[in-house]
C-alpha positions as a printed Julia matrix, in Angstrom:
341×3 Matrix{Float64}:
  0.0     0.0     0.0
  1.29    3.53   -0.75
  2.16    5.78    2.18
 -0.38    8.47    3.04
  2.47   10.98    3.33
  5.64   10.29    1.33
  9.0    10.11    3.02
 10.89   13.38    2.63
 14.51   12.5     1.94
 17.28   15.08    2.13
 19.05   14.53   -1.19
 22.76   14.69   -0.29
 21.66   16.57    2.83
 20.26   20.03    2.11
 22.17   21.02   -1.06
 19.77   23.83   -1.87
 21.49   25.7     0.95
 24.9    24.12    1.58
 27.47   22.28   -0.59
 26.2    18.74   -1.16
 27.45   15.97    1.12
 29.1    18.44    3.49
 28.56   18.1     7.23
 26.59   21.35    7.36
 24.36   20.09    4.53
 23.43   17.04    6.6
 23.06   18.96    9.85
 20.7    21.43    8.21
 18.63   18.61    6.72
 18.24   17.07   10.19
 17.18   20.41   11.65
 14.65   21.02    8.87
 12.8    17.82    9.65
 13.67   15.22    6.99
 12.67   11.6     7.44
 16.01   10.43    6.0
 19.14   11.63    4.24
 20.79   10.21    1.17
 24.58    9.73    1.07
 26.08    8.53   -2.22
 29.18    6.38   -1.84
 32.26    5.82   -3.96
 35.61    4.24   -3.03
 39.12    5.49   -2.29
 42.3     3.73   -3.4
 42.63    2.1     0.01
 39.02    0.9     0.17
 37.36    3.62    2.24
 33.73    4.41    1.41
 33.68    8.11    0.54
 30.55   10.24    0.44
 30.54   11.89   -2.98
 27.93   11.91   -5.73
 30.51   10.69   -8.25
 34.04    9.33   -8.16
 35.08   12.26  -10.39
 35.4    15.06   -7.83
 36.61   18.2    -9.61
 33.14   19.78   -9.52
 32.45   19.26   -5.82
 35.85   19.73   -4.15
 38.9    22.0    -4.37
 41.07   19.24   -5.87
 41.68   21.13   -9.14
 43.27   23.98   -7.17
 45.62   21.73   -5.22
 49.05   21.73   -6.94
 50.16   18.63   -5.07
 47.46   16.67   -6.9
 47.88   18.17  -10.39
 49.45   14.98  -11.73
 46.4    12.92  -10.74
 44.26   14.49  -13.45
 43.42   11.82  -15.99
 40.8    10.52  -18.42
 38.8     7.38  -17.7
 35.75    5.58  -19.01
 33.12    5.25  -16.27
 30.09    3.13  -17.07
 30.72    3.68  -20.77
 31.19    7.47  -20.58
 34.61    9.13  -21.0
 35.41   11.62  -18.24
 38.46   13.75  -17.52
 39.27   14.91  -14.01
 40.3    13.6   -10.62
 38.91   10.29   -9.34
 38.54    9.03   -5.78
 40.12    5.65   -6.55
 43.4     7.44   -7.34
 43.63    8.9    -3.82
 44.03    7.39   -0.38
 41.52    8.39    2.25
 44.19   10.44    4.05
 44.62   12.47    0.86
 40.89   12.83    0.23
 40.33   13.99    3.79
 42.44   17.09    3.07
 40.05   18.21    0.31
 37.26   20.69    0.95
 33.67   20.63   -0.33
 32.39   23.03   -2.98
 28.97   23.88   -4.38
 28.39   21.96   -7.61
 26.03   24.59   -9.09
 27.51   27.95   -8.01
 25.64   30.01  -10.61
 22.29   28.55   -9.6
 23.06   28.45   -5.87
 25.5    31.27   -5.05
 24.43   31.38   -1.39
 25.47   27.76   -1.01
 28.74   28.53   -2.79
 29.56   31.04   -0.05
 30.3    27.99    2.13
 32.91   26.63   -0.3
 36.28   25.37    0.95
 35.24   25.31    4.61
 34.35   21.65    5.21
 36.17   18.37    4.6
 34.98   15.48    2.48
 33.2    12.85    4.6
 33.42    9.1     4.93
 30.28    6.99    5.13
 30.98    6.18    8.78
 30.88    9.87    9.66
 27.46   10.28    8.07
 26.09    7.15    9.77
 27.31    8.41   13.15
 25.86   11.86   12.47
 22.44   10.39   11.63
 22.36    8.34   14.8
 23.36   11.36   16.91
 20.75   13.55   15.17
 18.02   10.99   15.84
 18.72   11.29   19.57
 19.12   15.07   19.44
 15.88   15.71   17.55
 13.88   12.98   19.26
 12.78   11.15   16.13
 13.99    8.34   13.91
 16.03    9.6    10.97
 16.89    7.08    8.29
 19.64    6.63    5.75
 19.0     6.04    2.05
 22.38    4.72    0.96
 23.12    4.96   -2.76
 25.89    2.75   -4.14
 27.59    4.2    -7.22
 29.46    2.35  -10.0
 29.75   -1.02   -8.27
 30.69   -2.87  -11.48
 33.32   -0.28  -12.4
 34.95   -0.45   -8.97
 35.49   -4.21   -9.26
 38.4    -3.55  -11.66
 39.14    0.13  -11.08
 42.73   -0.14   -9.82
 44.54   -1.73  -12.74
 41.86   -3.19  -14.97
 41.83   -6.53  -13.17
 41.74   -5.62   -9.47
 39.54   -3.28   -7.53
 36.96   -3.3    -4.78
 33.88   -5.38   -4.12
 31.61   -2.55   -2.99
 29.04   -4.91   -1.49
 31.71   -6.38    0.79
 32.88   -2.91    1.81
 29.31   -1.77    2.56
 28.57   -4.96    4.49
 31.63   -4.48    6.69
 31.01   -0.77    7.25
 27.35   -1.15    8.2
 28.16   -3.93   10.64
 31.06   -2.04   12.16
 28.92    1.09   12.55
 26.07   -0.83   14.17
 23.68   -0.22   11.27
 23.13   -3.9    10.43
 20.8    -4.6    13.34
 17.77   -2.68   12.08
 18.08   -0.08   14.84
 17.33    2.84   12.5
 15.63    2.9     9.09
 17.96    1.89    6.26
 17.28    1.86    2.52
 19.95    0.68    0.08
 19.6     1.74   -3.54
 21.59    1.47   -6.74
 21.24    1.72  -10.51
 22.81   -1.77  -10.59
 20.67   -4.61   -9.3
 23.59   -7.01   -8.88
 25.05   -5.13   -5.9
 21.61   -4.98   -4.27
 21.16   -8.72   -4.62
 24.62   -9.43   -3.19
 23.89   -7.33   -0.11
 20.59   -9.15    0.33
 22.49  -12.43    0.26
 24.91  -11.07    2.86
 21.95  -10.55    5.19
 21.97   -6.77    5.61
 18.47   -5.84    6.86
 17.25   -2.95    4.74
 14.67   -1.96    2.18
 16.2    -2.51   -1.25
 15.31   -0.04   -3.98
 16.26   -0.24   -7.65
 17.08    3.11   -9.24
 15.79    3.69  -12.77
 16.98    6.37  -15.17
 14.61    7.77  -17.77
 16.81    6.32  -20.55
 19.68    3.88  -21.07
 20.55    0.52  -19.57
 22.05   -0.48  -16.19
 25.79   -0.85  -16.57
 26.1    -4.16  -14.72
 23.61   -5.84  -17.07
 25.04   -4.08  -20.11
 28.52   -5.37  -19.2
 27.16   -8.9   -18.81
 24.67   -9.09  -21.69
 25.4    -6.24  -24.09
 22.41   -4.84  -25.92
 20.32   -7.81  -24.8
 20.21   -6.12  -21.37
 16.82   -4.56  -20.6
 16.55   -0.8   -20.71
 15.43    1.16  -17.68
 12.22    2.0   -19.54
 11.52   -1.68  -20.11
 12.11   -2.37  -16.43
  9.55    0.31  -15.49
  6.92   -1.26  -17.78
  4.47   -3.82  -16.33
  6.46   -6.86  -17.49
  9.66   -5.43  -16.01
  7.93   -4.66  -12.73
  6.63   -8.23  -12.65
 10.25   -9.41  -12.64
 11.16   -7.07   -9.77
  8.2    -7.96   -7.55
  9.44   -9.97   -4.59
 13.06   -9.33   -5.55
 13.33   -5.72   -4.36
 11.15   -3.56   -2.14
 10.73   -0.7    -4.54
 11.93    1.44   -7.39
 13.23    5.0    -7.43
 12.67    6.84  -10.68
 13.58   10.05  -12.45
 10.63   12.39  -11.85
 10.22   12.79  -15.61
  9.07    9.18  -15.74
  6.11   10.21  -13.58
  5.48   13.62  -15.13
  5.92   12.27  -18.68
  6.54   15.66  -20.36
  6.38   15.98  -24.13
  9.19   17.41  -26.29
  8.12   20.95  -25.36
  8.24   20.19  -21.66
  4.47   20.1   -21.22
  2.86   17.7   -18.79
  1.28   14.62  -20.32
  1.23   12.46  -17.18
  1.09   11.43  -14.49
  2.27    8.1   -15.75
  0.44    4.95  -14.64
  3.79    3.53  -13.52
  3.24    4.39   -9.84
 -0.06    2.52   -9.75
  1.47   -0.37  -11.72
  4.28   -0.68   -9.17
  1.93   -0.48   -6.2
 -0.22   -3.24   -7.68
  2.86   -5.46   -7.53
  3.76   -4.52   -3.95
  6.6    -2.2    -4.92
  7.15    1.2    -3.34
  7.97    4.15   -5.59
 10.43    6.94   -4.77
 11.24    9.78   -7.14
 14.1    12.25   -7.66
 15.01   15.01   -7.61
 12.47   17.67   -6.59
 14.03   21.13   -6.95
 12.19   24.47   -7.06
 14.44   26.44   -9.41
 13.37   27.11  -13.0
 16.35   25.21  -14.33
 15.04   21.93  -12.95
 11.3    22.2   -13.57
  9.6    20.85  -16.68
  8.74   23.55  -19.19
  5.2    24.45  -18.28
  6.1    25.1   -14.63
  8.98   27.48  -15.34
  8.33   31.15  -14.7
  9.89   34.23  -16.21
 13.29   35.03  -14.84
 16.7    33.39  -14.64
 17.4    29.69  -14.25
 18.11   30.22  -10.55
 14.73   31.85   -9.87
 12.03   29.79   -8.2
  9.39   28.61  -10.63
  5.94   27.17  -10.04
  7.41   24.26   -8.17
  4.27   23.71   -6.09
  2.28   22.75   -9.19
  4.91   20.29  -10.37
  5.26   18.75   -6.94
  1.47   18.45   -6.63
  1.36   16.19   -9.68
  3.99   13.96   -8.1
  2.21   13.95   -4.75
 -1.11   13.11   -6.34
  0.48   10.21   -8.22
  0.84    8.52   -4.81
  4.61    8.18   -4.48
  6.08    6.76   -1.28
  9.18    8.94   -1.05
 10.63   12.1    -2.58
 14.22   13.31   -2.78
 14.45   17.06   -2.21
 17.3    19.58   -2.26
 15.39   22.04   -0.05
 14.15   20.03    2.94
 12.12   22.88    4.44
 10.06   23.18    1.26
  9.65   19.42    1.01
  8.58   18.98    4.63
  6.09   21.84    4.47
  4.61   20.82    1.12
  4.27   17.07    1.6
  3.14   17.16    5.23
  0.69   20.04    4.95
């Protein structure tokens, strides 16, 4: 059954106001009343789980301005896409811990950018400990929605044959941090189902959620089966949902898959996908709800710059009325007020 009020999840903390995945971003999300926060994890060269949205970190840290790391700049192919920059797997945790967080979208969020270069990059353990402490401080359960990034890539990231089994690293970290006993709410999500299934087999108690892009194929299945791998769109169709039922607890989808805009950005949805998933016992989360014009579909944008707030309430109302079970928001105060009012 769908929740009456969807979970409000602080997407990377509260990145509408502070640099994403910084300690102040998480602390602000706790204070603004989120039900859970979402740390993304990648891996360092020495196997530490690092809280960054991507393993390429030039856009969210000061690494490009650090002369001692200039020679680490390189080009790699990550999940089929060629990227140039600095990558977490080329640094030890001791090196990464000297870096400072920066706002990823400084032109859209200049107020957040005013906090640049003040806070260190975090490890997963630090976020888990912060969530537990905040639950006691604020007198309510606060959960973690843990997103695992690039698990297939990391298996061979060090020299093409050796790397890190991310499921094993997550298993060990959650147990060591006391998060494997079901004490506080835990959701584990990934765009790759294989890492979710391995963690299930390892016995980590959590809700398991399969992330679905609006286009493309999951890299783990693409690597194993080539173009015979199902697309994300096929997985979100009734037959694909049939295959997921009983295997995972839910799906988390790009909001455009619910809004279903046409080529001009006009609403044609909501899509029946949410109801289809609920009929099969699957929860549905959606990402990412942001109020700025830049991120709204066309008909909800207002006059003014990309950074100006558009008619976000109307867009969010469509998503709410579709019956989703959880929403990822960059501005937790807006999300809490809107979805609990």
